């Protein structure tokens, strides 16, 4: 019951399984249906986060951006793309996967996603991952993150 909020404490006390359903795992594991992920670019993206320089991210490489939720930034033939770093199927880090051209393969269940669009290309993933705007200025690569994303990361 450590993970339960105080408002759920009484019901969790009566039924420990409810606590487990409310607090553990992915939305599906928590007893809620999977939510469709909408592109992050639909949200307020007015905070630009400096990720690295163009010299630090070579062609065919990716890097995990330590925001909340985490973002994956990739260099595809000199073009930069940013997507959610979390697989929409199993909530696993995509930067730990295998990058082949403009597709990233999740290491856990081998679902593939388009780095350019976030589209789920192969099963078992069916939902896309969110995309983020990227800009390059003076060899610095910036990713647009939602205000909440950045505030949650740096809140003490």
CSV table of C-alpha atoms in Angstrom, one decimal:
chain,number,residue,atom,x,y,z
A,1,UNK,CA,0.0,0.0,0.0
A,2,UNK,CA,3.0,2.3,-0.1
A,3,UNK,CA,2.2,3.4,-3.7
A,4,UNK,CA,-1.4,4.3,-3.0
A,5,UNK,CA,-2.5,7.8,-2.6
A,6,UNK,CA,-4.4,8.7,0.6
A,7,UNK,CA,-7.7,8.9,-1.3
A,8,UNK,CA,-7.4,5.3,-2.3
A,9,UNK,CA,-6.1,4.1,1.0
A,10,UNK,CA,-9.5,2.9,2.5
A,11,UNK,CA,-10.4,0.9,-0.6
A,12,UNK,CA,-7.0,-0.6,-0.8
A,13,UNK,CA,-7.1,-1.6,2.8
A,14,UNK,CA,-10.3,-3.5,2.2
A,15,UNK,CA,-9.0,-5.1,-1.1
A,16,UNK,CA,-5.3,-5.2,-1.6
A,17,UNK,CA,-5.8,-6.4,-5.2
A,18,UNK,CA,-7.4,-3.0,-5.9
A,19,UNK,CA,-4.3,-1.3,-4.8
A,20,UNK,CA,-2.2,-3.4,-7.2
A,21,UNK,CA,-4.7,-2.7,-10.0
A,22,UNK,CA,-4.6,1.1,-9.3
A,23,UNK,CA,-0.9,1.5,-8.8
A,24,UNK,CA,1.2,-0.9,-10.8
A,25,UNK,CA,2.2,-1.1,-14.4
A,26,UNK,CA,0.9,0.3,-17.7
A,27,UNK,CA,-2.6,1.8,-18.1
A,28,UNK,CA,-3.8,-1.6,-19.3
A,29,UNK,CA,-2.3,-3.3,-16.2
A,30,UNK,CA,-3.9,-0.7,-14.0
A,31,UNK,CA,-7.3,-1.6,-15.2
A,32,UNK,CA,-7.8,1.3,-17.5
A,33,UNK,CA,-8.1,0.9,-21.2
A,34,UNK,CA,-5.1,2.1,-23.2
A,35,UNK,CA,-5.3,5.7,-24.1
A,36,UNK,CA,-4.7,6.8,-27.7
A,37,UNK,CA,-1.5,8.8,-27.8
A,38,UNK,CA,-2.0,12.1,-29.6
A,39,UNK,CA,1.0,13.8,-31.2
A,40,UNK,CA,2.8,15.9,-28.7
A,41,UNK,CA,3.1,18.6,-31.4
A,42,UNK,CA,-0.7,19.1,-30.8
A,43,UNK,CA,0.1,20.4,-27.3
A,44,UNK,CA,1.7,23.6,-26.1
A,45,UNK,CA,5.4,23.3,-27.2
A,46,UNK,CA,6.8,26.6,-26.3
A,47,UNK,CA,9.9,25.4,-24.3
A,48,UNK,CA,12.9,24.5,-26.4
A,49,UNK,CA,15.3,22.2,-24.6
A,50,UNK,CA,19.0,22.1,-25.7
A,51,UNK,CA,19.9,18.4,-26.2
A,52,UNK,CA,23.3,18.3,-27.7
A,53,UNK,CA,25.4,19.7,-30.6
A,54,UNK,CA,25.3,18.3,-34.2
A,55,UNK,CA,28.9,17.0,-33.6
A,56,UNK,CA,27.8,14.9,-30.7
A,57,UNK,CA,25.0,13.1,-32.5
A,58,UNK,CA,26.3,11.3,-35.6
A,59,UNK,CA,24.3,10.0,-38.5
A,60,UNK,CA,22.3,6.9,-37.6
A,61,UNK,CA,22.6,7.6,-33.8
A,62,UNK,CA,20.0,8.4,-31.2
A,63,UNK,CA,20.0,9.9,-27.7
A,64,UNK,CA,17.6,9.8,-24.9
A,65,UNK,CA,16.5,13.3,-23.6
A,66,UNK,CA,16.0,13.3,-19.8
A,67,UNK,CA,12.6,15.0,-19.8
A,68,UNK,CA,9.4,13.5,-18.3
A,69,UNK,CA,8.2,11.7,-20.3
A,70,UNK,CA,11.5,10.9,-22.0
A,71,UNK,CA,12.1,11.9,-25.6
A,72,UNK,CA,14.3,10.1,-28.1
A,73,UNK,CA,16.2,12.3,-30.6
A,74,UNK,CA,17.6,10.7,-33.8
A,75,UNK,CA,19.9,11.8,-36.6
A,76,UNK,CA,18.7,10.3,-39.9
A,77,UNK,CA,21.0,11.3,-42.7
A,78,UNK,CA,21.6,14.7,-41.3
A,79,UNK,CA,17.9,15.3,-40.5
A,80,UNK,CA,16.8,15.3,-36.8
A,81,UNK,CA,13.6,13.8,-35.5
A,82,UNK,CA,12.2,13.5,-31.9
A,83,UNK,CA,9.6,11.0,-30.7
A,84,UNK,CA,8.5,9.6,-27.4
A,85,UNK,CA,11.2,7.3,-26.0
A,86,UNK,CA,8.6,4.9,-24.6
A,87,UNK,CA,7.2,2.1,-26.8
A,88,UNK,CA,3.4,2.4,-27.0
A,89,UNK,CA,3.0,-1.4,-26.6
A,90,UNK,CA,5.1,-2.3,-23.6
A,91,UNK,CA,6.4,1.0,-22.1
A,92,UNK,CA,10.0,0.2,-22.9
A,93,UNK,CA,12.8,2.6,-23.9
A,94,UNK,CA,13.1,3.0,-27.7
A,95,UNK,CA,16.6,4.3,-27.5
A,96,UNK,CA,17.6,0.9,-26.2
A,97,UNK,CA,16.4,-0.6,-29.5
A,98,UNK,CA,17.9,-1.0,-32.9
A,99,UNK,CA,17.8,1.9,-35.4
A,100,UNK,CA,17.6,0.8,-39.1
A,101,UNK,CA,17.3,3.7,-41.5
A,102,UNK,CA,14.4,5.8,-40.3
A,103,UNK,CA,12.8,3.0,-38.2
A,104,UNK,CA,13.5,2.2,-34.6
A,105,UNK,CA,12.8,-1.4,-33.3
A,106,UNK,CA,11.8,-1.8,-29.7
A,107,UNK,CA,14.2,-4.3,-28.1
A,108,UNK,CA,11.5,-5.9,-26.0
A,109,UNK,CA,9.0,-7.3,-28.4
A,110,UNK,CA,10.4,-6.1,-31.8
A,111,UNK,CA,7.7,-3.6,-32.6
A,112,UNK,CA,9.0,-1.0,-35.1
A,113,UNK,CA,8.1,2.7,-35.3
A,114,UNK,CA,8.8,5.4,-37.9
A,115,UNK,CA,11.3,7.9,-36.5
A,116,UNK,CA,9.9,10.5,-38.9
A,117,UNK,CA,6.2,10.2,-38.1
A,118,UNK,CA,5.9,8.1,-34.9
A,119,UNK,CA,3.7,5.7,-36.7
A,120,UNK,CA,3.6,2.1,-35.4
A,121,UNK,CA,4.8,0.0,-38.4
A,122,UNK,CA,4.7,-3.6,-37.1
A,123,UNK,CA,2.9,-5.6,-34.4
A,124,UNK,CA,2.6,-5.9,-31.5
A,125,UNK,CA,2.5,-2.1,-31.4
A,126,UNK,CA,-0.6,-0.6,-32.9
A,127,UNK,CA,-0.6,2.9,-31.4
A,128,UNK,CA,1.8,5.6,-32.7
A,129,UNK,CA,4.3,7.4,-30.4
A,130,UNK,CA,4.2,11.1,-30.0
A,131,UNK,CA,6.4,13.4,-32.1
A,132,UNK,CA,8.2,16.6,-31.1
A,133,UNK,CA,9.4,19.5,-33.2
A,134,UNK,CA,13.2,19.8,-33.6
A,135,UNK,CA,15.3,22.8,-34.6
A,136,UNK,CA,19.0,23.3,-35.2
A,137,UNK,CA,20.7,26.7,-34.5
A,138,UNK,CA,24.4,27.3,-34.5
A,139,UNK,CA,25.1,23.5,-34.4
A,140,UNK,CA,22.9,23.2,-31.3
A,141,UNK,CA,20.0,20.8,-31.5
A,142,UNK,CA,16.8,21.8,-29.6
A,143,UNK,CA,13.7,19.7,-29.0
A,144,UNK,CA,10.3,21.4,-28.2
A,145,UNK,CA,8.9,19.9,-25.1
A,146,UNK,CA,5.6,20.7,-23.4
A,147,UNK,CA,5.8,23.0,-20.5
A,148,UNK,CA,4.6,20.3,-18.1
A,149,UNK,CA,7.2,17.9,-19.4
A,150,UNK,CA,10.1,20.3,-18.5
A,151,UNK,CA,8.6,21.5,-15.2
A,152,UNK,CA,8.0,17.9,-14.0
A,153,UNK,CA,11.7,17.1,-14.8
A,154,UNK,CA,13.2,20.0,-12.9
A,155,UNK,CA,10.8,20.3,-10.0
A,156,UNK,CA,12.6,19.8,-6.7
